[in-house]
mmCIF file of C-alpha atoms in Angstrom:
data_model
loop_
_atom_site.group_PDB
_atom_site.id
_atom_site.type_symbol
_atom_site.label_atom_id
_atom_site.label_comp_id
_atom_site.label_asym_id
_atom_site.label_seq_id
_atom_site.Cartn_x
_atom_site.Cartn_y
_atom_site.Cartn_z
ATOM 1 C CA GLY A 1 0.000 0.000 0.000
ATOM 2 C CA ALA A 2 0.798 3.730 0.011
ATOM 3 C CA VAL A 3 2.033 3.923 -3.571
ATOM 4 C CA VAL A 4 2.590 7.337 -5.095
ATOM 5 C CA SER A 5 3.195 7.826 -8.791
ATOM 6 C CA GLN A 6 4.408 10.794 -10.789
ATOM 7 C CA HIS A 7 4.157 11.612 -14.443
ATOM 8 C CA PRO A 8 6.185 12.325 -16.435
ATOM 9 C CA SER A 9 9.374 10.902 -14.985
ATOM 10 C CA TRP A 10 11.532 12.983 -17.276
ATOM 11 C CA VAL A 11 10.808 16.048 -19.387
ATOM 12 C CA ILE A 12 12.886 18.360 -21.533
ATOM 13 C CA CYS A 13 11.338 21.599 -22.677
ATOM 14 C CA LYS A 14 12.269 24.879 -24.288
ATOM 15 C CA SER A 15 12.614 28.034 -22.265
ATOM 16 C CA GLY A 16 9.308 29.877 -21.970
ATOM 17 C CA THR A 17 7.052 26.852 -22.143
ATOM 18 C CA SER A 18 4.919 25.447 -19.332
ATOM 19 C CA VAL A 19 5.242 21.970 -17.930
ATOM 20 C CA LYS A 20 2.656 20.066 -15.914
ATOM 21 C CA ILE A 21 3.663 17.337 -13.482
ATOM 22 C CA GLU A 22 1.097 14.967 -12.004
ATOM 23 C CA CYS A 23 1.251 13.285 -8.626
ATOM 24 C CA ARG A 24 -1.166 10.468 -7.866
ATOM 25 C CA SER A 25 -1.868 8.355 -4.843
ATOM 26 C CA LEU A 26 -2.699 4.957 -6.314
ATOM 27 C CA ASP A 27 -4.186 2.982 -3.464
ATOM 28 C CA PHE A 28 -5.253 5.556 -0.920
ATOM 29 C CA GLN A 29 -6.792 8.984 -0.677
ATOM 30 C CA ALA A 30 -4.536 11.885 0.163
ATOM 31 C CA THR A 31 -6.084 15.092 1.387
ATOM 32 C CA THR A 32 -2.606 16.558 1.674
ATOM 33 C CA MET A 33 0.259 16.277 -0.770
ATOM 34 C CA PHE A 34 3.567 18.063 -0.775
ATOM 35 C CA TRP A 35 5.845 19.263 -3.545
ATOM 36 C CA TYR A 36 9.597 19.260 -3.075
ATOM 37 C CA ARG A 37 12.480 20.364 -5.219
ATOM 38 C CA GLN A 38 15.892 18.760 -5.159
ATOM 39 C CA PHE A 39 19.043 20.042 -6.813
ATOM 40 C CA PRO A 40 21.923 17.644 -7.556
ATOM 41 C CA LYS A 41 23.634 16.392 -4.414
ATOM 42 C CA GLN A 42 21.406 18.524 -2.228
ATOM 43 C CA SER A 43 18.573 17.940 0.153
ATOM 44 C CA LEU A 44 14.860 18.164 -0.511
ATOM 45 C CA MET A 45 13.358 21.615 -0.159
ATOM 46 C CA LEU A 46 9.650 21.934 0.459
ATOM 47 C CA MET A 47 7.993 24.159 -2.126
ATOM 48 C CA ALA A 48 4.356 23.967 -1.156
ATOM 49 C CA THR A 49 1.634 22.045 0.607
ATOM 50 C CA SER A 50 -1.247 20.977 -1.581
ATOM 51 C CA ASN A 51 -4.618 20.562 0.079
ATOM 52 C CA GLU A 52 -7.542 18.937 -1.690
ATOM 53 C CA GLY A 53 -10.254 21.453 -2.444
ATOM 54 C CA SER A 54 -8.359 24.516 -1.276
ATOM 55 C CA LYS A 55 -5.481 26.716 -2.252
ATOM 56 C CA ALA A 56 -1.950 25.496 -1.842
ATOM 57 C CA THR A 57 0.291 26.904 0.844
ATOM 58 C CA TYR A 58 3.630 28.046 -0.519
ATOM 59 C CA GLU A 59 6.909 28.230 1.343
ATOM 60 C CA GLN A 60 8.733 31.502 1.605
ATOM 61 C CA GLY A 61 10.551 32.375 -1.583
ATOM 62 C CA VAL A 62 8.479 30.139 -3.846
ATOM 63 C CA GLU A 63 6.545 32.072 -6.488
ATOM 64 C CA LYS A 64 2.950 30.882 -6.504
ATOM 65 C CA ASP A 65 2.296 32.365 -9.944
ATOM 66 C CA LYS A 66 5.206 30.450 -11.386
ATOM 67 C CA PHE A 67 4.552 27.129 -9.684
ATOM 68 C CA LEU A 68 0.824 26.531 -9.984
ATOM 69 C CA ILE A 69 -0.583 23.774 -7.825
ATOM 70 C CA ASN A 70 -3.984 22.207 -8.209
ATOM 71 C CA HIS A 71 -5.300 19.458 -5.960
ATOM 72 C CA ALA A 72 -8.561 18.707 -7.703
ATOM 73 C CA SER A 73 -9.250 15.296 -6.214
ATOM 74 C CA LEU A 74 -8.245 13.110 -3.310
ATOM 75 C CA THR A 75 -5.820 11.193 -5.503
ATOM 76 C CA LEU A 76 -4.321 13.825 -7.770
ATOM 77 C CA SER A 77 -2.226 16.944 -7.348
ATOM 78 C CA THR A 78 -0.587 18.758 -10.230
ATOM 79 C CA LEU A 79 2.331 21.152 -10.349
ATOM 80 C CA THR A 80 2.631 23.408 -13.386
ATOM 81 C CA VAL A 81 5.899 25.198 -13.941
ATOM 82 C CA THR A 82 4.900 28.213 -16.000
ATOM 83 C CA SER A 83 7.234 29.998 -18.408
ATOM 84 C CA ALA A 84 10.048 27.659 -17.471
ATOM 85 C CA HIS A 85 13.635 28.876 -17.567
ATOM 86 C CA PRO A 86 16.930 26.978 -17.300
ATOM 87 C CA GLU A 87 17.195 27.795 -13.594
ATOM 88 C CA ASP A 88 13.975 25.838 -13.046
ATOM 89 C CA SER A 89 15.769 22.666 -14.117
ATOM 90 C CA SER A 90 15.637 20.357 -11.147
ATOM 91 C CA PHE A 91 14.252 17.129 -9.705
ATOM 92 C CA TYR A 92 10.681 17.673 -8.535
ATOM 93 C CA ILE A 93 9.276 15.149 -6.073
ATOM 94 C CA CYS A 94 5.840 14.947 -4.589
ATOM 95 C CA SER A 95 4.748 13.137 -1.467
ATOM 96 C CA ALA A 96 1.393 12.171 -0.054
ATOM 97 C CA ARG A 97 0.449 12.238 3.565
ATOM 98 C CA VAL A 98 -0.926 8.969 4.828
ATOM 99 C CA LEU A 99 -3.123 8.996 7.880
ATOM 100 C CA THR A 100 -3.763 5.573 9.352
ATOM 101 C CA SER A 101 -4.698 4.517 12.839
ATOM 102 C CA GLY A 102 -2.033 6.012 15.066
ATOM 103 C CA ALA A 103 0.349 6.698 12.194
ATOM 104 C CA ASP A 104 0.891 9.805 10.152
ATOM 105 C CA THR A 105 3.657 9.790 7.574
ATOM 106 C CA GLN A 106 4.598 10.663 4.004
ATOM 107 C CA TYR A 107 5.379 8.514 0.997
ATOM 108 C CA PHE A 108 7.197 9.893 -2.005
ATOM 109 C CA GLY A 109 6.612 9.672 -5.712
ATOM 110 C CA PRO A 110 9.475 8.646 -8.000
ATOM 111 C CA GLY A 111 10.236 12.229 -8.994
ATOM 112 C CA THR A 112 10.251 14.169 -12.236
ATOM 113 C CA ARG A 113 13.475 15.377 -13.733
ATOM 114 C CA LEU A 114 12.890 18.667 -15.541
ATOM 115 C CA THR A 115 15.463 20.046 -17.951
ATOM 116 C CA VAL A 116 14.796 23.453 -19.475
ATOM 117 C CA LEU A 117 16.889 24.319 -22.487
ATOM 118 C CA GLY B 1 10.468 27.568 11.495
ATOM 119 C CA GLU B 2 12.124 24.237 11.968
ATOM 120 C CA ASN B 3 15.819 23.792 11.207
ATOM 121 C CA VAL B 4 17.416 20.363 10.925
ATOM 122 C CA GLU B 5 21.155 19.826 10.915
ATOM 123 C CA GLN B 6 22.636 16.498 9.825
ATOM 124 C CA HIS B 7 26.150 15.110 10.306
ATOM 125 C CA PRO B 8 28.324 13.859 8.804
ATOM 126 C CA SER B 9 27.742 14.839 5.191
ATOM 127 C CA THR B 10 29.745 11.842 4.006
ATOM 128 C CA LEU B 11 30.523 8.601 5.779
ATOM 129 C CA SER B 12 32.686 5.753 4.588
ATOM 130 C CA VAL B 13 32.713 2.443 6.456
ATOM 131 C CA GLN B 14 33.979 -1.049 5.861
ATOM 132 C CA GLU B 15 31.439 -3.752 5.178
ATOM 133 C CA GLY B 16 30.289 -5.252 8.450
ATOM 134 C CA ASP B 17 31.025 -2.146 10.496
ATOM 135 C CA SER B 18 28.391 0.080 12.029
ATOM 136 C CA ALA B 19 27.353 3.495 10.756
ATOM 137 C CA VAL B 20 25.860 6.310 12.806
ATOM 138 C CA ILE B 21 24.242 9.457 11.437
ATOM 139 C CA LYS B 22 23.161 12.254 13.749
ATOM 140 C CA CYS B 23 20.604 15.016 13.407
ATOM 141 C CA THR B 24 19.550 17.935 15.557
ATOM 142 C CA TYR B 25 16.354 19.931 15.300
ATOM 143 C CA SER B 26 15.300 23.306 16.589
ATOM 144 C CA ASP B 27 11.519 23.250 17.054
ATOM 145 C CA SER B 28 10.552 21.585 20.324
ATOM 146 C CA ALA B 29 7.036 21.091 18.930
ATOM 147 C CA SER B 30 8.315 18.585 16.367
ATOM 148 C CA ASN B 31 7.172 15.105 17.272
ATOM 149 C CA TYR B 32 7.755 12.960 14.212
ATOM 150 C CA PHE B 33 11.198 12.024 12.912
ATOM 151 C CA PRO B 34 11.482 9.844 9.795
ATOM 152 C CA TRP B 35 14.605 8.644 8.056
ATOM 153 C CA TYR B 36 14.728 8.244 4.294
ATOM 154 C CA LYS B 37 17.161 6.411 2.052
ATOM 155 C CA GLN B 38 17.630 7.767 -1.441
ATOM 156 C CA GLU B 39 19.548 6.061 -4.204
ATOM 157 C CA LEU B 40 20.786 8.081 -7.137
ATOM 158 C CA GLY B 41 17.929 9.392 -9.265
ATOM 159 C CA LYS B 42 15.277 7.610 -7.239
ATOM 160 C CA ARG B 43 12.637 8.541 -4.732
ATOM 161 C CA PRO B 44 13.366 8.795 -1.007
ATOM 162 C CA GLN B 45 12.293 5.585 0.701
ATOM 163 C CA LEU B 46 11.103 5.644 4.282
ATOM 164 C CA ILE B 47 13.284 3.201 6.217
ATOM 165 C CA ILE B 48 12.346 3.927 9.798
ATOM 166 C CA ASP B 49 10.638 6.603 11.833
ATOM 167 C CA ILE B 50 10.195 7.507 15.455
ATOM 168 C CA ARG B 51 7.665 9.557 17.323
ATOM 169 C CA SER B 52 8.331 11.640 20.366
ATOM 170 C CA ASN B 53 6.593 9.291 22.748
ATOM 171 C CA VAL B 54 9.397 6.722 22.411
ATOM 172 C CA GLY B 55 13.152 6.962 22.828
ATOM 173 C CA GLU B 56 14.308 4.129 20.606
ATOM 174 C CA LYS B 57 13.016 1.989 17.785
ATOM 175 C CA LYS B 58 14.665 -0.932 16.053
ATOM 176 C CA ASP B 59 14.002 -2.781 12.827
ATOM 177 C CA GLN B 60 16.497 -5.553 12.122
ATOM 178 C CA ARG B 61 19.838 -3.858 11.390
ATOM 179 C CA ILE B 62 18.450 -0.346 11.649
ATOM 180 C CA ALA B 63 17.726 1.567 14.837
ATOM 181 C CA VAL B 64 16.821 5.137 15.644
ATOM 182 C CA THR B 65 17.229 6.914 18.966
ATOM 183 C CA LEU B 66 15.620 10.154 20.068
ATOM 184 C CA ASN B 67 16.639 12.538 22.814
ATOM 185 C CA LYS B 68 13.860 15.089 23.146
ATOM 186 C CA THR B 69 15.605 17.099 25.813
ATOM 187 C CA ALA B 70 18.675 17.621 23.688
ATOM 188 C CA LYS B 71 16.622 17.749 20.487
ATOM 189 C CA HIS B 72 18.680 15.263 18.607
ATOM 190 C CA PHE B 73 18.069 11.896 17.015
ATOM 191 C CA SER B 74 20.337 9.347 15.399
ATOM 192 C CA LEU B 75 20.251 6.532 12.876
ATOM 193 C CA HIS B 76 22.288 3.428 13.581
ATOM 194 C CA ILE B 77 22.997 0.798 10.941
ATOM 195 C CA THR B 78 24.765 -2.343 12.097
ATOM 196 C CA GLU B 79 26.536 -4.976 10.000
ATOM 197 C CA THR B 80 26.599 -2.655 7.008
ATOM 198 C CA GLN B 81 26.405 -4.123 3.528
ATOM 199 C CA PRO B 82 27.340 -2.616 0.144
ATOM 200 C CA GLU B 83 23.647 -2.238 -0.702
ATOM 201 C CA ASP B 84 23.330 0.140 2.242
ATOM 202 C CA SER B 85 25.326 2.660 0.201
ATOM 203 C CA ALA B 86 23.039 5.613 -0.545
ATOM 204 C CA VAL B 87 22.184 9.086 0.683
ATOM 205 C CA TYR B 88 20.290 9.143 3.960
ATOM 206 C CA PHE B 89 18.086 12.040 5.016
ATOM 207 C CA CYS B 90 16.667 12.736 8.422
ATOM 208 C CA ALA B 91 13.596 14.907 8.784
ATOM 209 C CA ALA B 92 11.447 16.459 11.460
ATOM 210 C CA SER B 93 7.845 17.537 11.518
ATOM 211 C CA ILE B 94 4.818 18.068 13.661
ATOM 212 C CA ARG B 95 2.892 14.849 13.159
ATOM 213 C CA GLY B 96 3.313 13.880 9.498
ATOM 214 C CA ASN B 97 2.943 17.383 8.223
ATOM 215 C CA MET B 98 5.525 19.505 6.416
ATOM 216 C CA LEU B 99 8.840 17.709 6.610
ATOM 217 C CA THR B 100 12.011 19.689 7.144
ATOM 218 C CA PHE B 101 14.950 17.681 5.888
ATOM 219 C CA GLY B 102 18.522 17.565 7.024
ATOM 220 C CA GLY B 103 21.247 18.100 4.468
ATOM 221 C CA GLY B 104 21.786 14.398 3.844
ATOM 222 C CA THR B 105 24.585 11.925 4.485
ATOM 223 C CA ARG B 106 26.262 10.051 1.682
ATOM 224 C CA LEU B 107 27.063 6.604 3.080
ATOM 225 C CA MET B 108 29.601 4.464 1.279
ATOM 226 C CA VAL B 109 30.090 0.872 2.381
ATOM 227 C CA LYS B 110 33.312 -0.610 1.080
ATOM 228 C CA PRO B 111 33.312 -4.343 0.362
#
């Protein structure tokens, strides 16, 4: 259980285009998902918290108009990188919060490697 | 907000030896401390976690200890094997909410 998928796993795009990344919880419902960004050989940095049916909460320094998050259902959150530029190239990973009896943890998707030319 | 420091950043051990990774956190309200293992280009995998109502948890060769007073927690891997080589991240949060990660430790187990 607690499987999280992401699509696409790898994307290359031209500067100025928008890219949408999907995060799905496959065998459970996730009212809360998180989006992280990871640069090579660095740690994971939280970008935003995605809540089903409400607006996402962005971390300080993350542009909400550039990184659009939509959590339209209990199993899907999307991150759209708008007008992508080379500095947006990174590994984007989502996670879903799992709430079970007495346990509360996060499981990660496989990540999406974005390269902006 | 929460700040998590992790040491060492790299750790090299001989196969069969033990490895210890330490983390400190700043927010006394944090009560959930997971450890993730990440192989190159792959997702972080939860390997063990501990909540603030316990001081130690063990799962086969892996154990985690928590000192709430000192606000630090540690990962212990015994009888290391080459497949343990990866980057390990500690994290802290209030319940399972927003995770703040440490900087990571690159563990290399030499055969």
